PDB file of C-alpha atoms in Angstrom:
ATOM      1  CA  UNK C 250     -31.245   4.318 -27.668  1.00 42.00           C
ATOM      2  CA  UNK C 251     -28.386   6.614 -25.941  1.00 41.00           C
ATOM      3  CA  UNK C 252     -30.374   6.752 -23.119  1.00 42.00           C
ATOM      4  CA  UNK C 253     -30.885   3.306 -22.680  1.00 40.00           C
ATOM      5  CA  UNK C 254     -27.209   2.778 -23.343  1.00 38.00           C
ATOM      6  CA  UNK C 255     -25.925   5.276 -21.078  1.00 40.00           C
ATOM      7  CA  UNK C 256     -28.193   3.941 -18.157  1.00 40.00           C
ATOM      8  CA  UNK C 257     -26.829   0.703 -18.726  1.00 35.00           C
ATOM      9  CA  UNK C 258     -23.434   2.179 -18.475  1.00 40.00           C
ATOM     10  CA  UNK C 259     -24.045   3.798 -15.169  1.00 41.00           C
ATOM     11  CA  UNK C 260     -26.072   0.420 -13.705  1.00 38.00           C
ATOM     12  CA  UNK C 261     -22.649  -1.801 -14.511  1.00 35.00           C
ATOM     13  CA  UNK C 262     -20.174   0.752 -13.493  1.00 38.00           C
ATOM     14  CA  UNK C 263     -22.340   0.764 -10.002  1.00 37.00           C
ATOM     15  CA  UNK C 264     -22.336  -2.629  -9.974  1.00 39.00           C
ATOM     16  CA  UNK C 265     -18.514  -2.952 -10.034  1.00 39.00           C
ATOM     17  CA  UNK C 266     -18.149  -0.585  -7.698  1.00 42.00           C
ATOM     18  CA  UNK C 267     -20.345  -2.189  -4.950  1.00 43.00           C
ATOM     19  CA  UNK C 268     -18.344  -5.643  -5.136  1.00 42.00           C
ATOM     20  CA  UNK C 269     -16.183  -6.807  -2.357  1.00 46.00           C
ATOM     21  CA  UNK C 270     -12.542  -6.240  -2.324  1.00 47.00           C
ATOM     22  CA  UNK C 271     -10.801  -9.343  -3.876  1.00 46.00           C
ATOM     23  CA  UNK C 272      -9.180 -10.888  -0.730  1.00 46.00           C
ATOM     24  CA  UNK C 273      -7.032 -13.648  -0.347  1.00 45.00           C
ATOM     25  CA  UNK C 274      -8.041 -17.033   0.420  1.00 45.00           C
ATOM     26  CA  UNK C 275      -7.340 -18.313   3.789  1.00 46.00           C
ATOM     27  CA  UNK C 276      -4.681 -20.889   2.617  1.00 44.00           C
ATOM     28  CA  UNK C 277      -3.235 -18.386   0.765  1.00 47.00           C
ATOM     29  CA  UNK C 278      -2.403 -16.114   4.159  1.00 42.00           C
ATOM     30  CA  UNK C 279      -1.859 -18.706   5.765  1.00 43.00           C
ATOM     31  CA  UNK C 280       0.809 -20.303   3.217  1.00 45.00           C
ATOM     32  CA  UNK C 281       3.017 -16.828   3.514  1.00 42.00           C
ATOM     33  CA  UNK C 282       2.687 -16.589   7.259  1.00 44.00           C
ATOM     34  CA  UNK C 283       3.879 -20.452   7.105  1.00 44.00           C
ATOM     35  CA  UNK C 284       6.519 -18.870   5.073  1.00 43.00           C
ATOM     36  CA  UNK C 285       7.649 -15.832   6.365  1.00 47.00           C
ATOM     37  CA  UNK C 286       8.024 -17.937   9.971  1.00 55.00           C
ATOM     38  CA  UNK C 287      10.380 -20.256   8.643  1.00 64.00           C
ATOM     39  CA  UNK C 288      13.677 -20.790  10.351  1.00 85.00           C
ATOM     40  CA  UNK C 289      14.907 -22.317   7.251  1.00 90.00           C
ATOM     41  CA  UNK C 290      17.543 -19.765   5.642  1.00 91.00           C
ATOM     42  CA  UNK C 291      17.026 -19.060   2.184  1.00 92.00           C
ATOM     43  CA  UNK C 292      20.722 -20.028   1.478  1.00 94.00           C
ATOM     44  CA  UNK C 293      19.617 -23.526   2.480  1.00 96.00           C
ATOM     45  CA  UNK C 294      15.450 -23.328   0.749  1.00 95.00           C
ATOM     46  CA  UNK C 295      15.608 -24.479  -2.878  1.00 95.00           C
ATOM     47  CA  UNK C 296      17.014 -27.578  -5.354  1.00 96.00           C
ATOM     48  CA  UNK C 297      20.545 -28.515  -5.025  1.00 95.00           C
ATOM     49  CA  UNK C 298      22.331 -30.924  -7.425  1.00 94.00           C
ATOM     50  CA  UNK C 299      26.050 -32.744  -7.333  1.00 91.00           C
ATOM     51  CA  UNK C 300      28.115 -31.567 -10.713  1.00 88.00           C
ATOM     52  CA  UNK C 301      28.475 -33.827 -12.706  1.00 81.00           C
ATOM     53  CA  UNK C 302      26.127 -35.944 -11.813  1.00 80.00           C
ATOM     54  CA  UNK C 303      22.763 -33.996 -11.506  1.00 81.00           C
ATOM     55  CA  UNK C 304      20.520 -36.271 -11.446  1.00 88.00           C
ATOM     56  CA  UNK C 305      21.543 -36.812  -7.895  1.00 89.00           C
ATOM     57  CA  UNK C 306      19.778 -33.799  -5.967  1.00 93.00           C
ATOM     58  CA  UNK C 307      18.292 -32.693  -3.082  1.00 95.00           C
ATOM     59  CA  UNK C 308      15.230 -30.127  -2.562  1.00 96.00           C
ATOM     60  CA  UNK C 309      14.923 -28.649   0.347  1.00 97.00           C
ATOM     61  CA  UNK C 310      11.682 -27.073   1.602  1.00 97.00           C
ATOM     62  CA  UNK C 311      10.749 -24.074   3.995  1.00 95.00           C
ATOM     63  CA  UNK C 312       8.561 -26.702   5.872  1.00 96.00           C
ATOM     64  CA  UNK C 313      12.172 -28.559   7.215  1.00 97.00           C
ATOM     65  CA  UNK C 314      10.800 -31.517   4.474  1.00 97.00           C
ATOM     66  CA  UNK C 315      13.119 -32.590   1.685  1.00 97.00           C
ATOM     67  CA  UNK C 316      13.155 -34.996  -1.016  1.00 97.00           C
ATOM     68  CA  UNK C 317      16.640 -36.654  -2.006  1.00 94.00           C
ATOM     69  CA  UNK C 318      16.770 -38.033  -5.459  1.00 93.00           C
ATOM     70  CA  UNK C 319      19.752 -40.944  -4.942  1.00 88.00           C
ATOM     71  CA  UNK C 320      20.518 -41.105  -8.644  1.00 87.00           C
ATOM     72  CA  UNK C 321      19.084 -44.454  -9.538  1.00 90.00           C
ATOM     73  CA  UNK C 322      15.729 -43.144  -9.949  1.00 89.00           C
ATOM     74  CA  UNK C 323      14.621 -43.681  -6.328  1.00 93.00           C
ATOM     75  CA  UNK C 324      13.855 -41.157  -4.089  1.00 94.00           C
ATOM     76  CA  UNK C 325      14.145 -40.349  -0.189  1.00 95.00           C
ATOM     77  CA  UNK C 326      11.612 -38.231   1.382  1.00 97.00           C
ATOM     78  CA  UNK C 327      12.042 -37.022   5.428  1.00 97.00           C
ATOM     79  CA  UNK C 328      12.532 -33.984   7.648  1.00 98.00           C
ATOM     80  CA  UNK C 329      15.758 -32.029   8.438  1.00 97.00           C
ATOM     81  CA  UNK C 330      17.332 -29.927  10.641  1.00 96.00           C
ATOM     82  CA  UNK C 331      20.314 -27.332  10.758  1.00 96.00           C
ATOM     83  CA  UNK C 332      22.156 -26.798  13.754  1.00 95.00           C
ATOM     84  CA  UNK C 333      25.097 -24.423  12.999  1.00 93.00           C
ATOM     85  CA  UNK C 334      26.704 -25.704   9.749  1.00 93.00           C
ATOM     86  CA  UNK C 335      25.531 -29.555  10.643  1.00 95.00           C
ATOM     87  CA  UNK C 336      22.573 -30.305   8.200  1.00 96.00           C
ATOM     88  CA  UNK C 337      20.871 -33.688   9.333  1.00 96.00           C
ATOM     89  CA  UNK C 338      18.766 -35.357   7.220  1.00 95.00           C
ATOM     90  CA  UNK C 339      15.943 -38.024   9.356  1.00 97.00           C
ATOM     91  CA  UNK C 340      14.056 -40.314   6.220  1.00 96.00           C
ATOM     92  CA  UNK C 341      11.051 -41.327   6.271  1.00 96.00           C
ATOM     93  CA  UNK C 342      12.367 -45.307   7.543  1.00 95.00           C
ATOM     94  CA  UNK C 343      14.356 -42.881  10.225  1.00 96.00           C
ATOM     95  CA  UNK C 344      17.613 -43.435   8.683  1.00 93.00           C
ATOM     96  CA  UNK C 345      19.982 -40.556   9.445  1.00 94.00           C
ATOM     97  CA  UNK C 346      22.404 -38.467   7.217  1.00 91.00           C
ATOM     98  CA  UNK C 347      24.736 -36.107   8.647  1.00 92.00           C
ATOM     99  CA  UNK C 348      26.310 -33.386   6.006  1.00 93.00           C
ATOM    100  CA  UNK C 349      27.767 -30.006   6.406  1.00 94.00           C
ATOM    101  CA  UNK C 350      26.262 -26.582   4.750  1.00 95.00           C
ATOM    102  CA  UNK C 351      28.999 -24.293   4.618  1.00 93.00           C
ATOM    103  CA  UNK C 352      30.179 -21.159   2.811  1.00 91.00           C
ATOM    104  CA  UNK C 353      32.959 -20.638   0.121  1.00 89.00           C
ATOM    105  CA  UNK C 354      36.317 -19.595   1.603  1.00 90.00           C
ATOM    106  CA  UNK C 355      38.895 -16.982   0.327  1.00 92.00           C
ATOM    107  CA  UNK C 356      35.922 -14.949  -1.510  1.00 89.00           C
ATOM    108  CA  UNK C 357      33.764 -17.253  -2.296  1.00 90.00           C
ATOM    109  CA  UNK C 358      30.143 -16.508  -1.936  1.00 88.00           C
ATOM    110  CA  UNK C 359      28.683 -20.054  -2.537  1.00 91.00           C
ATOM    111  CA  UNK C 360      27.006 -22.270  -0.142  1.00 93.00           C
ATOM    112  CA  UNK C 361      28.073 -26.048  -0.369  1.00 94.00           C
ATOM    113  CA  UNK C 362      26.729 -29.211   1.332  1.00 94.00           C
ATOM    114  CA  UNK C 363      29.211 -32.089   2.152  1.00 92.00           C
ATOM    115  CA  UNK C 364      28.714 -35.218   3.419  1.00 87.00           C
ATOM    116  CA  UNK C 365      29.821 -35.813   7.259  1.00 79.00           C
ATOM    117  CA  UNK C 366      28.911 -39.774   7.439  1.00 65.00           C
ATOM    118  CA  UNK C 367      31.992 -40.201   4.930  1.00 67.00           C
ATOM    119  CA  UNK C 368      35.156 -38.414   5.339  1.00 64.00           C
ATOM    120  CA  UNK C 369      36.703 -39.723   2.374  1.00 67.00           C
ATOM    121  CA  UNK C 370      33.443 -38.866   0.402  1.00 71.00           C
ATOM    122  CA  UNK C 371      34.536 -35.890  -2.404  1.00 75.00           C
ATOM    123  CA  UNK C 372      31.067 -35.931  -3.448  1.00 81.00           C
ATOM    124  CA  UNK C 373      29.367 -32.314  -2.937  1.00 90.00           C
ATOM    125  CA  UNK C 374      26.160 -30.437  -3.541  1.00 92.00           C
ATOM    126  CA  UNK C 375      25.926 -27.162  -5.216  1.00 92.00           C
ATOM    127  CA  UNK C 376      22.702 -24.711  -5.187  1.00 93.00           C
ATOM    128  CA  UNK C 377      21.070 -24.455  -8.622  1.00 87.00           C
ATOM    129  CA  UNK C 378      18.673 -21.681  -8.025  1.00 67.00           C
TER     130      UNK C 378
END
């Protein structure tokens, strides 16, 4: 009986050995090359919300895609852009937003998004993760 056990022993721990590597999928590489190429900055990549008010937020995606939840339980989906600190925002119906992504001033090490469309807008966008 030991010797039966024993050569099944050595037969599995042969047959582990001979298996291929676990690789990754093709998707998989080709997700993180997608990612590491991205010329969005990871200041910008993730959810952003308005204080206050957070059901009104923005996600924004490495692909340039985002998806704008307005507050009123609708939702705008579209591609955007960052050319210096001008974020633009093109929906899906092509309707275009124009906001600022800036840093904090005087020590501040936040990022915030404004609105450029509306000067007299105080409304503003925080990061939340």
């Amino acid at each position: 009986m030991k010797k039966i056990f024993s050569m099944l022993s050595i037969a599995v721990a042969l047959a582990a050995c001979s298996q291929p590597k676990n690789e990754k999928a093709p998707t998989e590489v080709a997700k993180s090359e997608e990612v590491a190429t991205s010329t969005v900055p990871k200041e910008l990549a993730g959810n952003w919300f308005t204080p206050h008010a957070a059901i009104r937020n923005i996600t924004f995606n490495a692909d340039e895609t985002y998806e704008f939840a307005l507050g009123d339980s609708t939702k705008q989906k579209g591609k955007f852009s960052l050319k210096n600190d001008t974020l633009t925002l093109v929906a899906a119906d092509n309707t275009v937003t124009k906001l600022t992504f800036t840093k904090g001033k005087d020590g501040d090490q936040n990022f915030y998004i404004k609105s450029l469309n509306d000067a007299k807008s105080t409304e503003y966008f925080v990061k939340s993760n």
